[in-house]
Tab-separated table of C-alpha atoms in Angstrom:
chain	number	residue	atom	x	y	z
A	1	MET	CA	-12.537	-1.308	-15.273
A	2	SER	CA	-9.177	0.474	-14.993
A	3	GLU	CA	-6.078	-0.811	-16.750
A	4	ASN	CA	-4.512	-1.333	-13.331
A	5	SER	CA	-7.194	-3.782	-12.239
A	6	GLU	CA	-6.323	-5.870	-15.299
A	7	PHE	CA	-2.582	-5.725	-14.628
A	8	ARG	CA	-1.275	-9.262	-14.374
A	9	PRO	CA	2.521	-9.090	-14.452
A	10	GLY	CA	2.851	-12.847	-14.149
A	11	PRO	CA	4.836	-14.935	-11.681
A	12	ALA	CA	8.325	-13.508	-12.301
A	13	THR	CA	10.355	-10.815	-14.047
A	14	GLY	CA	13.734	-9.082	-13.862
A	15	VAL	CA	14.661	-5.689	-12.470
A	16	GLY	CA	16.314	-4.245	-15.576
A	17	SER	CA	20.078	-4.403	-15.980
A	18	MET	CA	21.924	-7.365	-17.498
A	19	PRO	CA	25.641	-8.182	-17.872
A	20	GLY	CA	27.549	-7.888	-21.122
A	21	GLU	CA	27.328	-5.605	-24.140
A	22	ASP	CA	25.275	-7.636	-26.640
A	23	ALA	CA	21.749	-6.224	-26.946
A	24	ARG	CA	20.444	-9.162	-28.992
A	25	GLU	CA	21.791	-11.733	-26.541
A	26	ALA	CA	20.218	-9.874	-23.600
A	27	ALA	CA	16.863	-9.599	-25.398
A	28	ARG	CA	16.990	-13.286	-26.336
A	29	THR	CA	17.673	-14.280	-22.715
A	30	VAL	CA	14.927	-12.098	-21.263
A	31	THR	CA	12.206	-12.988	-23.772
A	32	GLY	CA	13.215	-16.653	-23.737
A	33	THR	CA	12.860	-16.820	-19.956
A	34	PHE	CA	9.741	-14.679	-19.576
A	35	GLU	CA	7.390	-15.590	-22.380
A	36	GLY	CA	4.176	-14.138	-20.973
A	37	PRO	CA	1.492	-14.919	-18.379
A	38	GLU	CA	2.647	-18.470	-17.597
A	39	THR	CA	6.313	-17.732	-16.943
A	40	GLY	CA	6.575	-13.984	-16.393
A	41	MET	CA	6.900	-10.487	-17.815
A	42	PRO	CA	9.615	-9.697	-20.398
A	43	TYR	CA	11.374	-6.351	-20.161
A	44	LEU	CA	13.712	-4.026	-22.031
A	45	ALA	CA	17.191	-4.994	-20.845
A	46	GLU	CA	19.782	-2.375	-19.865
A	47	LEU	CA	23.499	-3.043	-20.483
A	48	PRO	CA	25.582	-0.597	-18.414
A	49	ALA	CA	28.837	-2.462	-19.180
A	50	ARG	CA	28.899	-0.598	-22.505
A	51	GLY	CA	29.911	2.548	-20.624
A	52	PRO	CA	28.592	6.083	-20.063
A	53	GLY	CA	25.199	6.502	-21.714
A	54	ALA	CA	24.277	2.867	-21.104
A	55	ASP	CA	24.418	3.394	-17.331
A	56	MET	CA	21.172	4.020	-15.476
A	57	ILE	CA	21.548	7.820	-15.198
A	58	GLY	CA	22.949	8.364	-18.683
A	59	ARG	CA	20.297	6.232	-20.322
A	60	THR	CA	17.500	8.227	-18.716
A	61	ALA	CA	19.284	11.535	-19.328
A	62	GLY	CA	19.222	10.634	-23.022
A	63	MET	CA	15.413	10.460	-22.873
A	64	LEU	CA	15.009	13.989	-21.482
A	65	VAL	CA	13.347	16.649	-23.629
A	66	GLU	CA	15.142	20.004	-23.998
A	67	VAL	CA	17.491	19.084	-21.141
A	68	TYR	CA	20.882	17.674	-22.111
A	69	ALA	CA	23.640	16.092	-20.077
A	70	ARG	CA	27.289	15.267	-20.608
A	71	VAL	CA	29.825	13.197	-18.725
A	72	GLU	CA	32.233	15.044	-16.417
A	73	PRO	CA	34.830	13.420	-14.116
A	74	SER	CA	32.331	13.833	-11.250
A	75	GLY	CA	29.392	12.321	-13.136
A	76	TRP	CA	26.581	13.490	-15.408
A	77	ARG	CA	26.130	17.263	-15.677
A	78	VAL	CA	23.491	19.376	-17.399
A	79	GLY	CA	24.754	21.104	-20.563
A	80	ASP	CA	23.369	23.561	-23.113
A	81	ARG	CA	23.060	21.310	-26.126
A	82	PRO	CA	23.020	17.626	-27.066
A	83	GLY	CA	26.579	16.357	-27.416
A	84	ARG	CA	28.388	13.092	-28.003
A	85	ASP	CA	27.224	11.569	-24.687
A	86	THR	CA	23.547	12.291	-25.388
A	87	ARG	CA	23.833	10.839	-28.901
A	88	ARG	CA	25.555	7.728	-27.579
A	89	ALA	CA	22.841	7.168	-24.938
A	90	ARG	CA	20.114	7.486	-27.570
A	91	THR	CA	21.934	5.181	-29.996
A	92	TRP	CA	22.267	2.437	-27.403
A	93	LEU	CA	18.629	2.762	-26.357
A	94	GLY	CA	17.695	2.430	-30.037
A	95	GLU	CA	19.808	-0.730	-30.359
A	96	ASP	CA	18.125	-2.213	-27.277
A	97	LEU	CA	14.671	-1.396	-28.638
A	98	ASP	CA	15.549	-2.934	-32.033
A	99	ALA	CA	16.637	-6.146	-30.284
A	100	LEU	CA	13.524	-6.249	-28.112
A	101	GLU	CA	11.302	-5.685	-31.147
A	102	GLU	CA	13.013	-8.549	-32.977
A	103	PHE	CA	12.317	-11.032	-30.177
A	104	THR	CA	8.753	-9.891	-29.370
A	105	GLN	CA	7.160	-10.353	-32.788
A	106	GLY	CA	3.494	-11.240	-32.181
A	107	TYR	CA	3.872	-10.900	-28.406
A	108	GLU	CA	0.765	-10.004	-26.427
A	109	GLY	CA	0.888	-9.272	-22.713
A	110	PRO	CA	2.661	-7.031	-20.222
A	111	LEU	CA	6.082	-5.689	-21.238
A	112	LYS	CA	8.205	-3.638	-18.824
A	113	VAL	CA	10.506	-0.708	-19.575
A	114	GLN	CA	12.631	1.016	-16.933
A	115	ALA	CA	13.840	4.575	-16.375
A	116	VAL	CA	15.323	6.426	-13.426
A	117	GLY	CA	12.669	8.207	-11.396
A	118	PRO	CA	12.685	11.987	-10.840
A	119	TRP	CA	14.282	11.963	-7.374
A	120	THR	CA	17.178	9.633	-8.108
A	121	LEU	CA	17.763	11.637	-11.293
A	122	ALA	CA	17.760	14.912	-9.303
A	123	ALA	CA	20.200	13.411	-6.784
A	124	ALA	CA	22.611	12.222	-9.503
A	125	LEU	CA	22.446	14.869	-12.233
A	126	GLU	CA	24.666	17.897	-11.584
A	127	LEU	CA	23.790	21.485	-12.440
A	128	LYS	CA	26.387	23.723	-14.093
A	129	ASN	CA	27.712	24.763	-10.660
A	130	GLY	CA	28.559	21.132	-9.871
A	131	GLU	CA	25.845	20.641	-7.242
A	132	ALA	CA	23.085	18.076	-7.702
A	133	ALA	CA	19.806	19.289	-9.201
A	134	LEU	CA	18.387	18.249	-5.828
A	135	SER	CA	19.818	21.485	-4.410
A	136	ASP	CA	17.414	23.614	-6.479
A	137	ALA	CA	13.634	23.169	-6.220
A	138	GLY	CA	13.066	24.831	-9.601
A	139	ALA	CA	15.618	22.556	-11.275
A	140	CYS	CA	13.863	19.527	-9.744
A	141	ARG	CA	10.532	20.667	-11.208
A	142	ASP	CA	12.050	21.294	-14.648
A	143	LEU	CA	13.810	17.928	-14.601
A	144	ALA	CA	10.615	16.080	-13.649
A	145	GLY	CA	8.691	17.830	-16.428
A	146	SER	CA	11.358	17.007	-19.003
A	147	LEU	CA	11.460	13.388	-17.799
A	148	ALA	CA	7.679	13.026	-18.081
A	149	GLU	CA	7.723	14.366	-21.639
A	150	GLY	CA	10.602	12.091	-22.618
A	151	LEU	CA	8.971	9.035	-21.065
A	152	ARG	CA	5.729	9.710	-22.923
A	153	ALA	CA	7.606	9.629	-26.240
A	154	HIS	CA	9.561	6.514	-25.184
A	155	LEU	CA	6.400	4.630	-24.221
A	156	ASP	CA	4.754	5.592	-27.529
A	157	ASP	CA	7.794	4.212	-29.379
A	158	VAL	CA	7.609	0.902	-27.486
A	159	ARG	CA	3.881	0.610	-28.265
A	160	ARG	CA	4.553	1.140	-31.972
A	161	ARG	CA	7.258	-1.509	-31.954
A	162	VAL	CA	5.309	-4.100	-29.913
A	163	PRO	CA	1.657	-3.286	-30.625
A	164	GLY	CA	0.308	-6.273	-28.682
A	165	ALA	CA	2.031	-5.242	-25.446
A	166	GLN	CA	0.557	-3.689	-22.335
A	167	VAL	CA	3.510	-1.400	-21.635
A	168	VAL	CA	4.479	-1.234	-17.966
A	169	LEU	CA	6.644	1.663	-16.758
A	170	GLN	CA	9.152	1.011	-13.975
A	171	LEU	CA	10.673	4.024	-12.225
A	172	ASP	CA	13.981	3.174	-10.536
A	173	GLU	CA	14.366	5.166	-7.311
A	174	PRO	CA	17.367	3.787	-5.362
A	175	SER	CA	18.042	7.294	-3.924
A	176	LEU	CA	14.453	7.934	-2.801
A	177	VAL	CA	15.014	7.140	0.890
A	178	PRO	CA	18.215	9.256	1.121
A	179	VAL	CA	16.321	12.135	-0.563
A	180	LEU	CA	13.530	11.872	2.002
A	181	ARG	CA	16.004	11.709	4.894
A	182	GLY	CA	18.419	14.418	3.798
A	183	GLN	CA	21.262	11.932	3.301
A	184	VAL	CA	22.384	12.888	-0.231
A	185	LYS	CA	25.891	14.398	-0.021
A	186	THR	CA	26.765	17.778	-1.524
A	187	ALA	CA	29.552	18.095	-4.092
A	188	SER	CA	32.125	18.764	-1.358
A	189	GLY	CA	31.112	15.583	0.461
A	190	TYR	CA	31.162	17.424	3.796
A	191	ARG	CA	27.473	18.267	4.007
A	192	THR	CA	24.186	16.795	2.842
A	193	HIS	CA	21.318	18.340	0.921
A	194	ARG	CA	18.308	19.079	3.088
A	195	ALA	CA	15.497	16.515	3.104
A	196	VAL	CA	12.784	17.121	0.517
A	197	ASP	CA	9.265	17.491	1.886
A	198	ARG	CA	7.382	14.196	1.601
A	199	GLN	CA	4.387	15.843	-0.053
A	200	VAL	CA	6.624	17.348	-2.736
A	201	VAL	CA	8.275	13.961	-3.310
A	202	GLU	CA	4.881	12.282	-3.591
A	203	ALA	CA	3.382	14.910	-5.903
A	204	THR	CA	6.387	14.813	-8.260
A	205	LEU	CA	6.306	11.032	-8.441
A	206	ARG	CA	2.572	11.162	-9.125
A	207	ASP	CA	3.094	13.627	-11.978
A	208	VAL	CA	5.762	11.458	-13.619
A	209	ALA	CA	3.773	8.241	-13.068
A	210	GLY	CA	0.850	10.032	-14.727
A	211	VAL	CA	2.464	9.554	-18.152
A	212	ARG	CA	0.926	6.080	-18.071
A	213	ASP	CA	-2.566	7.657	-17.976
A	214	GLY	CA	-3.769	5.258	-15.296
A	215	GLY	CA	-1.821	2.288	-16.692
A	216	PRO	CA	0.571	0.158	-14.653
A	217	VAL	CA	3.566	1.798	-12.980
A	218	VAL	CA	6.156	-0.074	-10.904
A	219	VAL	CA	8.470	1.815	-8.542
A	220	HIS	CA	11.696	-0.021	-7.733
A	221	THR	CA	13.963	0.752	-4.811
A	222	CYS	CA	16.552	-1.646	-3.440
A	223	ALA	CA	17.165	0.397	-0.271
A	224	PRO	CA	15.885	-0.456	3.237
A	225	ASP	CA	12.760	1.220	4.663
A	226	VAL	CA	10.791	1.374	1.422
A	227	PRO	CA	8.079	4.063	1.817
A	228	PHE	CA	5.252	1.761	0.727
A	229	ALA	CA	2.378	4.082	1.690
A	230	LEU	CA	3.913	7.121	-0.037
A	231	LEU	CA	4.541	5.141	-3.245
A	232	ARG	CA	0.987	3.824	-3.288
A	233	ARG	CA	-0.423	7.338	-2.880
A	234	ALA	CA	1.879	8.498	-5.687
A	235	GLY	CA	0.244	6.024	-8.076
A	236	ALA	CA	2.448	2.930	-7.943
A	237	THR	CA	0.559	-0.117	-9.172
A	238	ALA	CA	3.409	-2.313	-7.974
A	239	ILE	CA	6.390	-1.823	-5.663
A	240	SER	CA	9.674	-3.607	-6.379
A	241	PHE	CA	12.132	-4.170	-3.513
A	242	ASP	CA	14.875	-6.366	-2.087
A	243	PHE	CA	12.970	-8.838	0.080
A	244	ALA	CA	16.013	-9.483	2.304
A	245	LEU	CA	15.935	-5.859	3.508
A	246	LEU	CA	12.383	-6.050	4.901
A	247	THR	CA	11.889	-5.985	8.662
A	248	GLU	CA	8.812	-6.526	10.787
A	249	ARG	CA	8.465	-2.719	10.870
A	250	ASP	CA	7.293	-3.022	7.251
A	251	ASP	CA	4.527	-5.532	8.046
A	252	ASP	CA	1.606	-3.128	8.397
A	253	ALA	CA	2.473	-1.186	5.251
A	254	ILE	CA	2.834	-4.407	3.239
A	255	GLY	CA	-0.440	-5.796	4.565
A	256	GLU	CA	-2.240	-2.576	3.624
A	257	ALA	CA	-0.619	-2.590	0.179
A	258	VAL	CA	-1.729	-6.156	-0.577
A	259	GLU	CA	-5.249	-5.543	0.693
A	260	GLY	CA	-5.378	-2.360	-1.408
A	261	GLY	CA	-4.514	-4.270	-4.577
A	262	THR	CA	-0.879	-3.125	-4.932
A	263	LYS	CA	1.356	-5.794	-6.466
A	264	LEU	CA	4.619	-6.726	-4.757
A	265	PHE	CA	7.720	-7.415	-6.847
A	266	ALA	CA	9.748	-9.327	-4.282
A	267	GLY	CA	13.493	-9.575	-4.932
A	268	VAL	CA	14.327	-13.015	-3.568
A	269	VAL	CA	17.214	-14.178	-5.803
A	270	PRO	CA	20.728	-12.692	-5.258
A	271	GLY	CA	21.772	-10.253	-7.987
A	272	THR	CA	25.428	-11.337	-8.103
A	273	ASP	CA	27.088	-14.714	-8.593
A	274	GLY	CA	26.715	-17.228	-5.808
A	275	PRO	CA	24.989	-20.481	-4.981
A	276	LEU	CA	21.230	-20.568	-5.534
A	277	SER	CA	19.061	-22.322	-2.970
A	278	ASP	CA	16.366	-24.730	-4.082
A	279	PRO	CA	13.274	-22.907	-5.459
A	280	ALA	CA	11.206	-23.643	-2.350
A	281	GLY	CA	13.958	-22.204	-0.144
A	282	SER	CA	13.979	-18.976	-2.141
A	283	VAL	CA	10.325	-18.304	-1.307
A	284	MET	CA	10.282	-19.562	2.273
A	285	GLY	CA	10.489	-15.974	3.564
A	286	VAL	CA	7.553	-14.900	1.397
A	287	ARG	CA	5.394	-17.705	2.811
A	288	THR	CA	6.486	-16.799	6.363
A	289	LEU	CA	5.570	-13.139	5.799
A	290	TRP	CA	2.160	-14.133	4.472
A	291	ARG	CA	1.425	-16.263	7.531
A	292	ARG	CA	2.649	-13.523	9.871
A	293	LEU	CA	0.339	-11.001	8.228
A	294	GLY	CA	-2.602	-13.404	8.296
A	295	LEU	CA	-3.177	-12.939	4.567
A	296	ASN	CA	-5.095	-15.417	2.449
A	297	PRO	CA	-2.580	-17.879	0.857
A	298	GLY	CA	-4.763	-17.830	-2.249
A	299	LEU	CA	-3.752	-14.192	-2.763
A	300	LEU	CA	-0.049	-14.999	-2.955
A	301	THR	CA	0.347	-15.740	-6.642
A	302	GLU	CA	-1.992	-12.879	-7.569
A	303	ALA	CA	-0.127	-10.332	-5.413
A	304	VAL	CA	3.537	-11.380	-5.660
A	305	THR	CA	5.887	-11.409	-8.653
A	306	LEU	CA	9.386	-12.751	-7.978
A	307	THR	CA	12.543	-10.981	-9.184
A	308	PRO	CA	16.268	-10.873	-8.471
A	309	SER	CA	17.070	-8.627	-5.489
A	310	CYS	CA	18.358	-5.890	-7.826
A	311	GLY	CA	19.709	-5.537	-11.362
A	312	LEU	CA	22.030	-8.212	-12.748
A	313	ALA	CA	24.701	-5.941	-14.263
A	314	GLY	CA	27.277	-7.169	-11.734
A	315	ALA	CA	26.646	-10.848	-12.439
A	316	SER	CA	28.274	-13.152	-14.978
A	317	PRO	CA	26.144	-13.843	-18.092
A	318	GLU	CA	25.784	-17.495	-17.065
A	319	TYR	CA	24.631	-16.580	-13.541
A	320	ALA	CA	22.201	-13.957	-14.902
A	321	ARG	CA	20.516	-16.600	-17.068
A	322	ARG	CA	20.310	-18.998	-14.117
A	323	ALA	CA	18.999	-16.312	-11.765
A	324	LEU	CA	16.133	-15.343	-14.089
A	325	ALA	CA	15.209	-18.994	-14.693
A	326	HIS	CA	15.375	-19.562	-10.919
A	327	CYS	CA	12.806	-16.795	-10.382
A	328	VAL	CA	10.412	-18.696	-12.660
A	329	ARG	CA	10.998	-21.992	-10.831
A	330	ALA	CA	10.628	-20.346	-7.410
A	331	ALA	CA	7.353	-18.762	-8.520
A	332	ARG	CA	6.098	-22.175	-9.613
A	333	SER	CA	7.003	-23.554	-6.172
A	334	LEU	CA	5.027	-20.736	-4.555
A	335	ALA	CA	2.010	-21.395	-6.757
A	336	ASP	CA	2.115	-25.157	-6.121
A	337	ASN	CA	2.391	-24.768	-2.355
A	338	PRO	CA	1.335	-21.279	-1.169
A	339	GLU	CA	1.135	-22.438	2.450
């Protein structure tokens, strides 16, 4: 039996980012809300409010092997050697891992870590000429190889720290659809980089996902028109998305994904402060989708894990705590009344 077939992420989890700058407080909130199979999957929180190096791109750039990046006014740019920005990114990741380790003593079950995927990284990381790595096919290959090597070391570190965990890798790919459509702007802002061939996108994702050696990989994208079929072929065990952005055009791809055993991480709770509906109201759309697709209601709790619609970095700490707890309550509502 493959590790994927045993992947049970639980009823709820978060996407990754949290508000504030306190690693211990974030770890306490996440592990206190998601305690394992009954409530949901804990994860390594990201705290971008700390500044460059704690942001999504900088954090992942700090994991790269033999590729270094520094902050320029225009964003993150590849450099020749590790500098202050690389060291800061690695220090903050270490602090986050220390906090997670402290609050997962004796934990057994799935545990999620997040990193930017190869295509969003290529769209955001500048080469020395100021253009995105996306502009150079060779640079994209080198970046993906460096990322895979860095992720392998990162995953090994998490396993050492939390030996009872089934480590789940989430690749964040918010720029994936623009990459596929040729919508990523050049440095001048007047043109766009040409679309990357879908087979190249798929193969690169598959290579990076391969660091899990057949273990669970989640791909998260909070953009419309999620390429469900491509992500499944690339090795995604689960696909994480903003449920509000789905349209009926996605129905067939979702139906095929569920029937093929792919898990759905459905973002049903707003990621920024606002009123929360009752738990049953939050999952009404999920139930409606299930009926429309003619899927077995009994599959719902096995196939769907509830999350916020995206990361919670833009929320207040109080709202972030409520939003994560609301995901757990909404999941319970779904389990109690799948129809």
